[in-house]
CSV table of C-alpha atoms in Angstrom, one decimal:
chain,number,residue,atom,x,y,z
A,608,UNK,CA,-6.0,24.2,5.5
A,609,UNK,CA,-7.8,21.0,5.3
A,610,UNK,CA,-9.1,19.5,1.7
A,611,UNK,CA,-13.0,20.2,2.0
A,612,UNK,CA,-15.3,17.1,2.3
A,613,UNK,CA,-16.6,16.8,-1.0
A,614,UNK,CA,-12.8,16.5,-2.1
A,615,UNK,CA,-12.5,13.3,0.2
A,616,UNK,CA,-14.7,11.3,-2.1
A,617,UNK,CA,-13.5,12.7,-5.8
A,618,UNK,CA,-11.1,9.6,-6.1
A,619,UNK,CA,-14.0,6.8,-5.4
A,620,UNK,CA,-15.8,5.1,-8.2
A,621,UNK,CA,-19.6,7.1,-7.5
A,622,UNK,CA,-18.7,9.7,-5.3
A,623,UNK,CA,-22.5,10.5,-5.5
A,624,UNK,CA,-23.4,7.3,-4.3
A,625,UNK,CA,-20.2,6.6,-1.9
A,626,UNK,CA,-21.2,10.0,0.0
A,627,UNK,CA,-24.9,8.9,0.5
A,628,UNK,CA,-23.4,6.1,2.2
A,629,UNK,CA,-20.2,7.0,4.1
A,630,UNK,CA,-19.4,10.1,6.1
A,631,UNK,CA,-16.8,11.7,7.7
A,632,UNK,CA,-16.7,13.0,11.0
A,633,UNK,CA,-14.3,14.8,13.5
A,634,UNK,CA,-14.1,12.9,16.3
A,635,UNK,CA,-11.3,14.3,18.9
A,636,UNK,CA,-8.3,15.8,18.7
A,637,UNK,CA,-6.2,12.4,19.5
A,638,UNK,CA,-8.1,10.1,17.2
A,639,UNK,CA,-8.8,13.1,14.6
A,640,UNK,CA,-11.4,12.1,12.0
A,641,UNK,CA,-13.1,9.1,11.8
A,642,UNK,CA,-15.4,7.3,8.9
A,643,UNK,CA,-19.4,6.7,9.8
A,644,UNK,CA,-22.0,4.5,8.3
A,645,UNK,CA,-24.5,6.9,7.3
A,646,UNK,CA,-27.2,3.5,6.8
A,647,UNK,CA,-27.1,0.3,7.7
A,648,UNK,CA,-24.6,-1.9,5.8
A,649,UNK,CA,-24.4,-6.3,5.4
A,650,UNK,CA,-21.6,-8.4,5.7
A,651,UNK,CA,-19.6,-8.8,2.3
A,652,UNK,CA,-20.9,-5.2,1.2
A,653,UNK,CA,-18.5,-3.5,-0.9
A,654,UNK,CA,-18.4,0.3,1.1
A,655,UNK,CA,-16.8,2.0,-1.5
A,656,UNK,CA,-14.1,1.7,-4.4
A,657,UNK,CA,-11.7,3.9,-4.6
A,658,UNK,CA,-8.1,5.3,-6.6
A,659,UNK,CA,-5.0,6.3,-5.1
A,660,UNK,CA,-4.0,9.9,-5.3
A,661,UNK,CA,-0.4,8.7,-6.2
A,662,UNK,CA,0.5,5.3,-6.1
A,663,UNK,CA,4.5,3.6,-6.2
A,664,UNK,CA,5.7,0.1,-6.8
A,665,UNK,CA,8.2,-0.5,-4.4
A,666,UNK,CA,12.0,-0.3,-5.4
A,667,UNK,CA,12.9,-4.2,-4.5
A,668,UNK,CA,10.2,-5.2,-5.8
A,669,UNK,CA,10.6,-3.8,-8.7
A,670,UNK,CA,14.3,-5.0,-9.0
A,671,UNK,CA,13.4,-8.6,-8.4
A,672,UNK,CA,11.5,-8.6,-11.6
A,673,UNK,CA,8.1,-8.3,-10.1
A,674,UNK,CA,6.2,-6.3,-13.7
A,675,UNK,CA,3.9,-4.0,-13.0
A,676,UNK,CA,2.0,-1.5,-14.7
A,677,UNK,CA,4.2,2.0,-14.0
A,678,UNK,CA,0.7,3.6,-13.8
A,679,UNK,CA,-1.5,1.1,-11.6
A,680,UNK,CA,0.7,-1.1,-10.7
A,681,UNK,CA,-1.3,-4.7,-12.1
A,682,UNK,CA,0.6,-7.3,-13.0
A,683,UNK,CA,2.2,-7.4,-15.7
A,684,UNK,CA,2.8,-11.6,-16.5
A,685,UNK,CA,0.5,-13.9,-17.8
A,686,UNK,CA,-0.6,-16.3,-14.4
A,687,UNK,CA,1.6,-18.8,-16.0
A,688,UNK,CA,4.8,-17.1,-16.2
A,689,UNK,CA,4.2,-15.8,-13.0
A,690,UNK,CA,3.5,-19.2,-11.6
A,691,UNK,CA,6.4,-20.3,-13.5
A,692,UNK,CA,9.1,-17.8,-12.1
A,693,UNK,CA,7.5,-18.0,-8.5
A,694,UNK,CA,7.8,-21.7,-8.4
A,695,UNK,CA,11.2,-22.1,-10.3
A,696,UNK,CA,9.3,-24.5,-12.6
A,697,UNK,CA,10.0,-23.0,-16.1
A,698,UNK,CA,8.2,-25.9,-18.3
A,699,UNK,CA,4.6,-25.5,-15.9
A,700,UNK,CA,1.5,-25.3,-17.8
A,701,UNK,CA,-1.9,-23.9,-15.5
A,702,UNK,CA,-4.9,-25.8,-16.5
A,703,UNK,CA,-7.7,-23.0,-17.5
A,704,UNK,CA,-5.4,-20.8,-19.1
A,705,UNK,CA,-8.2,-18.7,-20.2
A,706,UNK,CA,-9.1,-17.6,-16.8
A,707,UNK,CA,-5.9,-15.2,-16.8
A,708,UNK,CA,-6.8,-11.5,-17.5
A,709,UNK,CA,-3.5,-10.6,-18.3
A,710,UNK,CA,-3.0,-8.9,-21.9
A,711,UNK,CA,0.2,-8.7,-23.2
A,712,UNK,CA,-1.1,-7.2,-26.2
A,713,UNK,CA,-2.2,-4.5,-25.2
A,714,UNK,CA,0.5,-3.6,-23.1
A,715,UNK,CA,2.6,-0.4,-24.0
A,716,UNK,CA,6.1,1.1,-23.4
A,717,UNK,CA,6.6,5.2,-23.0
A,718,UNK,CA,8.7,5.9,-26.1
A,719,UNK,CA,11.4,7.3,-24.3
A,720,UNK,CA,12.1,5.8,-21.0
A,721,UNK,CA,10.7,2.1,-21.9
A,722,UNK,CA,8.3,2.2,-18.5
A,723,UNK,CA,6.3,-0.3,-19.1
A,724,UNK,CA,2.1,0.0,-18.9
A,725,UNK,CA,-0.9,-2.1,-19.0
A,726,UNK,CA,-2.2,-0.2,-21.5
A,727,UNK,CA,-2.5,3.1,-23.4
A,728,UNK,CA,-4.5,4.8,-21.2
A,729,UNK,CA,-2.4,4.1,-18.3
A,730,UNK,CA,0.1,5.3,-20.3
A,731,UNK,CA,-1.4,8.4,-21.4
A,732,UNK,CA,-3.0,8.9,-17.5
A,733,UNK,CA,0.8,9.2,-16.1
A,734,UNK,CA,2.0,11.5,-18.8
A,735,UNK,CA,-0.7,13.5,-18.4
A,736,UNK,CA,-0.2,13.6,-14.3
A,737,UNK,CA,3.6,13.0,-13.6
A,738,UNK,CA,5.8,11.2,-16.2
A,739,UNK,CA,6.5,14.1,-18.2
A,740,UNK,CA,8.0,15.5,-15.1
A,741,UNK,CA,10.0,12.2,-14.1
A,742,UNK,CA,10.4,10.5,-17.6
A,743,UNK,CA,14.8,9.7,-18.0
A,744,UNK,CA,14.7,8.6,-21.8
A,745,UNK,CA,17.1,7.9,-22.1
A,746,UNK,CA,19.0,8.2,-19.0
A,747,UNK,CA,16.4,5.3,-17.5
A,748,UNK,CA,19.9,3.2,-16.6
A,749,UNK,CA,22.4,6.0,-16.0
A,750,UNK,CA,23.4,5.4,-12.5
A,751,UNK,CA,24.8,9.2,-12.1
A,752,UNK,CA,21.5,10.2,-13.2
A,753,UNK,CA,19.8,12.4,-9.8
A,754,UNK,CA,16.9,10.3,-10.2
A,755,UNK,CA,18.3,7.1,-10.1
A,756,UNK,CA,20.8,8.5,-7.4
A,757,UNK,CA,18.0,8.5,-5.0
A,758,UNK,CA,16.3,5.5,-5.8
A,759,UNK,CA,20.2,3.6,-5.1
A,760,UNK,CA,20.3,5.7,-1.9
A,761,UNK,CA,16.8,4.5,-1.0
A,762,UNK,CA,17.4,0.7,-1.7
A,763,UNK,CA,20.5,1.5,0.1
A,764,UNK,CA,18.6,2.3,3.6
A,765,UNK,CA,15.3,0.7,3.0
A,766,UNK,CA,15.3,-3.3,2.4
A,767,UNK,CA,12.8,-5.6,2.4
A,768,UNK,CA,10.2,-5.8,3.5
A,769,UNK,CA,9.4,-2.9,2.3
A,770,UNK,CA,6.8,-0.8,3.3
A,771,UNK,CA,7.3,2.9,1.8
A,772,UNK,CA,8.9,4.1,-1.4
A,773,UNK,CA,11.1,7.5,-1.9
A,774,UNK,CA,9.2,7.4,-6.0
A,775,UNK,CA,6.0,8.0,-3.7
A,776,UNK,CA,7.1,11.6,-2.8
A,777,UNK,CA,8.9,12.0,-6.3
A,778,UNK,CA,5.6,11.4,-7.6
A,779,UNK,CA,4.0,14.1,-5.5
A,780,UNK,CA,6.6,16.8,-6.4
A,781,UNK,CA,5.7,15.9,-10.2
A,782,UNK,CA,2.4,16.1,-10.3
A,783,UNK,CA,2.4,19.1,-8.8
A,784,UNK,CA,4.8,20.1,-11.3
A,785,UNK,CA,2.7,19.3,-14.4
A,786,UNK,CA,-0.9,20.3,-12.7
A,787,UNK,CA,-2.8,22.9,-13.7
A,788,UNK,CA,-4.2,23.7,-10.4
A,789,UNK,CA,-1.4,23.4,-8.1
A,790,UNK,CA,-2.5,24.8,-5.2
A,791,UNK,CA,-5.7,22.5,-4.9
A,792,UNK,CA,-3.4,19.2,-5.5
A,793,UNK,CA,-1.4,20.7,-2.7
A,794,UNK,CA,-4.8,21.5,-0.8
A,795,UNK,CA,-5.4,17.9,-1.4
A,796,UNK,CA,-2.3,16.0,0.1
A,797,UNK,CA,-2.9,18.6,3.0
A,798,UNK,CA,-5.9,16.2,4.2
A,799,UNK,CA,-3.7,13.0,5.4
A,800,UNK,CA,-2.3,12.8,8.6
A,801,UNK,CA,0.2,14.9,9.8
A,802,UNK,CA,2.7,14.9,12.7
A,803,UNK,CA,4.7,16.4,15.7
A,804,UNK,CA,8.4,16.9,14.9
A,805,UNK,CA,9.3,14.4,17.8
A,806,UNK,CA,7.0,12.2,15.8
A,807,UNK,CA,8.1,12.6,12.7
A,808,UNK,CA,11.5,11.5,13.7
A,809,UNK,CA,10.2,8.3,15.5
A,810,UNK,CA,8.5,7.9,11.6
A,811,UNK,CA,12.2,8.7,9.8
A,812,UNK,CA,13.8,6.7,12.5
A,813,UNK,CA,11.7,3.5,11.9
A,814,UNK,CA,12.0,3.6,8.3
A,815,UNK,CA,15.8,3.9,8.6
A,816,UNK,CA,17.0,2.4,11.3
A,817,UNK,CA,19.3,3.8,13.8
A,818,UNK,CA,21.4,6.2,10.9
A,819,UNK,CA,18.7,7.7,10.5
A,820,UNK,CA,19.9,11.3,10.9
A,821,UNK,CA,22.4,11.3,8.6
A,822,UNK,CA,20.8,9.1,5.7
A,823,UNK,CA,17.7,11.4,5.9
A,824,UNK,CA,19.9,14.5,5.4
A,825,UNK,CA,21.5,12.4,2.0
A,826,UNK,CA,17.9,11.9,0.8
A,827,UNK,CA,17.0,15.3,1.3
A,828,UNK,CA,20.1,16.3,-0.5
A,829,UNK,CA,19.3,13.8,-3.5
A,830,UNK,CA,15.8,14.6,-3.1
A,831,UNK,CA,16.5,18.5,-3.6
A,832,UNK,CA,19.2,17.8,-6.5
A,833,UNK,CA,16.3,15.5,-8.2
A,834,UNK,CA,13.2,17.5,-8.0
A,835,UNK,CA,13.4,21.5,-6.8
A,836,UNK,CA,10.6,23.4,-8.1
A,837,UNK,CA,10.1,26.8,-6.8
A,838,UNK,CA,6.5,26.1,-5.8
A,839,UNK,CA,7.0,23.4,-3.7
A,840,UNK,CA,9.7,25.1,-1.7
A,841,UNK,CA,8.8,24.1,2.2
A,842,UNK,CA,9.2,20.3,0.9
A,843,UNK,CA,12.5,21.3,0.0
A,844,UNK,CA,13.8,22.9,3.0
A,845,UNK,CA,14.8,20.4,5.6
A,846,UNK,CA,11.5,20.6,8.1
A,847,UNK,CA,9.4,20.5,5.5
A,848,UNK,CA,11.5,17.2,3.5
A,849,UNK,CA,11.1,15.5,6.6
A,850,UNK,CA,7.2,15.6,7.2
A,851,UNK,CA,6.6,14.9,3.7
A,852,UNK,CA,8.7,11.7,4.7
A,853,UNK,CA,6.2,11.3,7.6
A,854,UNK,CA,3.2,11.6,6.0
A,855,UNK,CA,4.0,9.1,3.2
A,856,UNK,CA,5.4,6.8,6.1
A,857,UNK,CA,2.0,6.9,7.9
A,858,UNK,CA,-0.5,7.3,5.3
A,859,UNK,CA,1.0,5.1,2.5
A,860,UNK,CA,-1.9,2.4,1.9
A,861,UNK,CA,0.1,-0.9,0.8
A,862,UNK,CA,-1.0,-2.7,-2.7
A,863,UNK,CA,-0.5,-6.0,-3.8
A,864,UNK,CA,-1.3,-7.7,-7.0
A,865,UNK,CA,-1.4,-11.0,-8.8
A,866,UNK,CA,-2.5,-12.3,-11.7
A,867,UNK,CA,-1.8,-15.3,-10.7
A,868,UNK,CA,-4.2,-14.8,-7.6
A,869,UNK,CA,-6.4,-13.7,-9.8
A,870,UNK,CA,-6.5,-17.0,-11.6
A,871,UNK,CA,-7.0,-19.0,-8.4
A,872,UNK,CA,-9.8,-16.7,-8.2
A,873,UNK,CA,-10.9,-17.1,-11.1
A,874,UNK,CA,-10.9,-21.3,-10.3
A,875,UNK,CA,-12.2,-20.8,-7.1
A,876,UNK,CA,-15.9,-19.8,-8.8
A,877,UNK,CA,-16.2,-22.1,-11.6
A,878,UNK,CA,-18.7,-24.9,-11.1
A,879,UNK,CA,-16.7,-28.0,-12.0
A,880,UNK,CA,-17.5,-32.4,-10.9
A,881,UNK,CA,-16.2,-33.0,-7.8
A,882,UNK,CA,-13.4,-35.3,-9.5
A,883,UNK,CA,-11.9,-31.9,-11.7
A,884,UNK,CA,-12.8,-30.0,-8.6
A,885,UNK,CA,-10.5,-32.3,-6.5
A,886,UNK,CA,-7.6,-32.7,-9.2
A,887,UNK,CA,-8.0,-28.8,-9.4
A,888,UNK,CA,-7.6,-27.8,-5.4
A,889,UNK,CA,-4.6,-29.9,-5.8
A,890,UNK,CA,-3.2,-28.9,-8.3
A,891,UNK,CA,-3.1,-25.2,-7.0
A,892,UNK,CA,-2.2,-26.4,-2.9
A,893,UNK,CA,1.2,-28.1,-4.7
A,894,UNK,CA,1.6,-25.3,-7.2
A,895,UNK,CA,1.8,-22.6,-3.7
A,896,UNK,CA,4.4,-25.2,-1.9
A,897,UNK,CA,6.0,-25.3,-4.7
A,898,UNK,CA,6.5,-21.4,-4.8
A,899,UNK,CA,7.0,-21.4,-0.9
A,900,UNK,CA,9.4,-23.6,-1.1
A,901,UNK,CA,11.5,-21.1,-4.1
A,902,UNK,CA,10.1,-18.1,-3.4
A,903,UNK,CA,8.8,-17.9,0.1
A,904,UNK,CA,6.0,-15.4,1.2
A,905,UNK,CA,6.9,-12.4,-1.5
A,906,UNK,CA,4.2,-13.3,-4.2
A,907,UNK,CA,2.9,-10.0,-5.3
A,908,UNK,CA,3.8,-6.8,-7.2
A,909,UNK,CA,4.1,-4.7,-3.9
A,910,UNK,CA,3.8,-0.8,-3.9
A,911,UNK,CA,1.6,2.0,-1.6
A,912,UNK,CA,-0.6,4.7,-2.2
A,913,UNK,CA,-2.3,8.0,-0.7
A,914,UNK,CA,-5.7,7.3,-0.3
A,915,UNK,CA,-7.7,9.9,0.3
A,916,UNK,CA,-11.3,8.7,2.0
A,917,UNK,CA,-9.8,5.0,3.0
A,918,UNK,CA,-7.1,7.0,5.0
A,919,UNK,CA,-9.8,8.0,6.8
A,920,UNK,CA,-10.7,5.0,8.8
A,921,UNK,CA,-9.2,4.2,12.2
A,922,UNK,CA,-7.8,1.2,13.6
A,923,UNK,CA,-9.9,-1.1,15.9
A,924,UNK,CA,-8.1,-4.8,16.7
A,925,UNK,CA,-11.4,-6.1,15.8
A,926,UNK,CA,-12.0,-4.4,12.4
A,927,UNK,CA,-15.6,-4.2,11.0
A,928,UNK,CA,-14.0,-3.8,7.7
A,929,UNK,CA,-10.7,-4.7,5.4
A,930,UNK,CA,-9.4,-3.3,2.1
A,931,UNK,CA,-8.3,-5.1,-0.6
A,932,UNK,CA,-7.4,-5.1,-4.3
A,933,UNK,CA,-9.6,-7.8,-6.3
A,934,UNK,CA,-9.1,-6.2,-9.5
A,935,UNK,CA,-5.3,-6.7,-10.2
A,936,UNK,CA,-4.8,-3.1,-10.0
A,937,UNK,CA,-4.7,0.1,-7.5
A,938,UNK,CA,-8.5,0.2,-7.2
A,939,UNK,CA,-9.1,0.0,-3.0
A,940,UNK,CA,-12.0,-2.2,-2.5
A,941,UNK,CA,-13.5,-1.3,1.1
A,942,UNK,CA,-15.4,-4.1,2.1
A,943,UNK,CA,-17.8,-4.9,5.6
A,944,UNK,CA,-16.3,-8.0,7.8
A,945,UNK,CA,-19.6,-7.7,9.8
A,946,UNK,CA,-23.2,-6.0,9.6
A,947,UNK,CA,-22.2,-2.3,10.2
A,948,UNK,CA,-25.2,-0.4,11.5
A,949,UNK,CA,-26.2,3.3,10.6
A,950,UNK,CA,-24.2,5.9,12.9
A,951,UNK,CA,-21.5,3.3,13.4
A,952,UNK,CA,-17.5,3.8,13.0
A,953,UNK,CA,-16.0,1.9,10.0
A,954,UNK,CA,-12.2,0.6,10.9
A,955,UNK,CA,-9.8,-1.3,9.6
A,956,UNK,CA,-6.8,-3.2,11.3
A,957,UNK,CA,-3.5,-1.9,10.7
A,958,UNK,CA,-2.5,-5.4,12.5
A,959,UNK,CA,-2.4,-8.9,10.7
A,960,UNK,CA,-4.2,-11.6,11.7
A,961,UNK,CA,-1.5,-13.1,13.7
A,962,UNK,CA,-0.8,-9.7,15.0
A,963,UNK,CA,-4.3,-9.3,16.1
A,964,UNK,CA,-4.0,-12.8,18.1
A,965,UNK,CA,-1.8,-11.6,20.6
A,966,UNK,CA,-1.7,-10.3,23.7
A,967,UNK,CA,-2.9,-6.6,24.4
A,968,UNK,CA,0.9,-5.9,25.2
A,969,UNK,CA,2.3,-6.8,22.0
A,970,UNK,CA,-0.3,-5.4,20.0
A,971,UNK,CA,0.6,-1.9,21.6
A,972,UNK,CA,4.1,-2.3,21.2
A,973,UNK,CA,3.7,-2.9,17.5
A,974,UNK,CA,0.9,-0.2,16.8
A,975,UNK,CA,3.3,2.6,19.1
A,976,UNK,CA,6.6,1.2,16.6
A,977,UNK,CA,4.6,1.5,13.3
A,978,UNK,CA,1.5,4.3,13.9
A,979,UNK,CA,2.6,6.2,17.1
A,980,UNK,CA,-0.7,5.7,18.7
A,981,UNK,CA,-2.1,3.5,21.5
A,982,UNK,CA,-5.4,1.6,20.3
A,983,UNK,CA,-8.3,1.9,22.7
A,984,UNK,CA,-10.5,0.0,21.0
A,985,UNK,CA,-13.1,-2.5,22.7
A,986,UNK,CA,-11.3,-5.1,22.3
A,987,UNK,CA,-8.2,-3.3,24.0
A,988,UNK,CA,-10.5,-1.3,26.7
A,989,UNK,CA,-12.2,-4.9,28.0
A,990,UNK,CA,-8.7,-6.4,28.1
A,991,UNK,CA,-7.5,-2.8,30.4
A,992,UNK,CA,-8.5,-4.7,33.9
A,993,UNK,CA,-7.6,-8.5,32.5
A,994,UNK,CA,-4.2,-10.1,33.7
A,995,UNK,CA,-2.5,-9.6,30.5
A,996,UNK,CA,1.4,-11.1,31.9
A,997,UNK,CA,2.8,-13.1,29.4
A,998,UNK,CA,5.6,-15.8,30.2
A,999,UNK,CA,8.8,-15.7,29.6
A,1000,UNK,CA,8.6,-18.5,26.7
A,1001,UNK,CA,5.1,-17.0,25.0
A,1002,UNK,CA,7.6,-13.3,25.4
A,1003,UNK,CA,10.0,-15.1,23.4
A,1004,UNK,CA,8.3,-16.6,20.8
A,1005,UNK,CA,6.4,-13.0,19.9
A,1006,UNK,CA,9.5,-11.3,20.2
A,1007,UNK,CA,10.8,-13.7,17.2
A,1008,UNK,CA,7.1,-12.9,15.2
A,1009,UNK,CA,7.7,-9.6,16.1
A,1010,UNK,CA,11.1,-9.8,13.9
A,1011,UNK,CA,10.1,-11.8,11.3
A,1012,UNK,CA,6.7,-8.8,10.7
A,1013,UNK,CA,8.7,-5.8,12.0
A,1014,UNK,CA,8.2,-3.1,9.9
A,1015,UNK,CA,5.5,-4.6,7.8
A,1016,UNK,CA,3.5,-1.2,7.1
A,1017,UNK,CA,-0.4,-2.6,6.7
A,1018,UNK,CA,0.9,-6.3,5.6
A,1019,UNK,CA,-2.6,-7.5,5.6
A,1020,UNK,CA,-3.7,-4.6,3.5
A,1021,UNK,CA,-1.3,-5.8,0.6
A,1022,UNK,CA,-3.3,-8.5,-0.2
A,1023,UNK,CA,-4.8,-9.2,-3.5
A,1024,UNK,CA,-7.8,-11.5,-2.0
């Protein structure tokens, strides 16, 4: 049974208002549901605001001392010691320090475990949904713990980039575990996507790699040994293990956050003489080479998230929309590229920008790897009777971008902009 309609907008900020403005619509039974305009909309309009269901920061990302709130997952450093570990500089000073929105006083630890959180009431908002159920006390760095078995097992198989998190289903089991009304939480994750068995393999296959088989019957196994409950019992047999795995592998919305992007931000809008604007722009265009040059590309606290109305939108290579996480945190902002008009489809690209660029082919190839699906989109439709033959050289050189993005579940959803 599908989660009713009303339940697809409980999780945005004004459902009232968010479903006078959005609706969602069966359209067939290969593109499923899509998300409609229900009035006209401008370029720049926020569409809706909405919280994960369950959220995860990603394991590697968490091990390479990326902080992030346990709960919703904003940073954790001050802009400065972010800038400062990014770019290897440990005596950097940011001009503006008061631009960063980071609190470290207010930040609190759960009592047992040590988890860190933003605050109390992201503190008190995971006990209350899922930490009671997950919290090790103090077991937190006990390798033989089951818990922590997984999570090795999972770094073990799943490196970065990263693009899904085994904690992501954990998650799941626990708040089901700790909810009162466990059969409308499970009515709820019944709404997102699901799959063929053949497809669900292709899913476990691509998030694993060619072992697949065996290291999704170890998960399972650690998975079981971790988390059993009696009511969740079909995620525990095998078939049912491995399309939770698929629906987290195609639903999972990525999330990135920054303070320090938040700063830049910050600088960005203050109204400053063109000298101090000047010294400023270059101040921040050497501070980023500086971290490119130590860091490379991984500058944000990385997770994903089940969300419930965002996962409702489709994927068109010419998106009239794009999601994005402005307020450090897990909040989805949904936002209009273009003027939307009344009755029309709102999509979002599951492609990059440079992914978007390139032929019809390659985009294909990518979208079948990742989503399982061939785009029809106009864009894709007017190309259908166009030459679209690449040579061998421009083969090549997307075959090498192809390797460097592989496996890069929403990349240009994880951004913090």
């Amino acid at each position: 049974m599908a989660a009713p309609l009303d339940d697809m907008f409980s999780f945005c900020v004004d459902p009232g208002k968010v479903s006078s403005c959005v609706e969602v619509r069966f359209i067939d039974n290969v593109k499923g549901k899509g998300l409609f305009a229900k009035r006209s909309m401008k370029k720049g309009e926020t569409i809706f605001i909405e919280r994960p269901l369950v959220s995860a920061q990603f394991l590697w990302n968490t091990l390479y001392k990326y902080k992030a709130c346990e709960y919703c997952l904003r940073a954790l450093e001050t802009a400065e010691g972010n800038a400062r570990r990014l770019s290897g500089i440990p005596g950097l000073s940011l001009p503006h320090p008061e631009l960063c929105r980071v609190r470290p006083e207010q930040h609190q630890a759960c009592p047992q475990c040590q988890v860190m959180y933003c605050s109390s009431e992201c503190r008190q908002a995971a006990a209350d949904q899922y930490h009671r159920a997950l919290c090790l006390g103090p077991s937190e760095d006990d390798p033989d713990h089951p818990i922590n078995k997984l999570k090795d097992a999972w770094k073990s198989m799943h490196y970065p980039p990263e693009t899904s998190s085994i904690m992501l289903m954990a998650k799941m089991v626990a708040m089901v575990k700790q909810a009162k009304d466990k059969a409308h939480l499970q009515k709820l994750f019944t709404h997102f996507c699901s799959r063929t068995a053949n497809e669900e393999e292709e899913i476990a296959h691509k998030l694993l790699g060619e072992q697949f088989r065996g290291q999704l019957a170890l998960l399972h196994s650690l998975f079981r040994e971790a988390l059993y409950d009696d009511h969740l019992s079909r995620w525990f047999v095998p078939e049912g293990f491995r399309s939770l795995f698929a629906l987290v592998g195609t639903n999972g919305q990525g999330i990135g956050t920054s303070s320090l992007s938040q700063w830049v931000h910050a600088c960005d809008a203050l109204e400053l003489p063109a000298q101090q604007r000047e010294h400023l722009d270059s101040f921040i265009d050497q501070l980023y080479k500086d971290i490119e040059k130590e860091t490379g590309d991984f500058l944000n606290c990385e997770g994903s998230g089940l969300f419930l109305l965002q996962s409702s939108c489709n994927h068109s290579c010419i998106p009239n929309a794009e999601a994005s996480f402005p307020d450090n945190n897990f909040l989805l902002h949904l936002s209009a590229l273009c003027d939307i008009n009344q009755g029309e489809e709102i999509c979002i690209s599951y492609l990059d920008c440079c992914q978007r660029d390139r032929s019809r082919h390659s985009r294909h190839k990518i979208l079948r790897e990742n989503y399982l699906f061939v785009c029809s989109c106009p864009k894709c439709v007017s190309q259908m009777d166009e030459l679209d033959v690449t040579s061998e050289e421009e083969e090549e050189e997307e075959g090498v971008a192809e390797g460097e993005t592989e496996g890069d579940e929403m990349e240009d959803e994880m951004t913090d902009v």
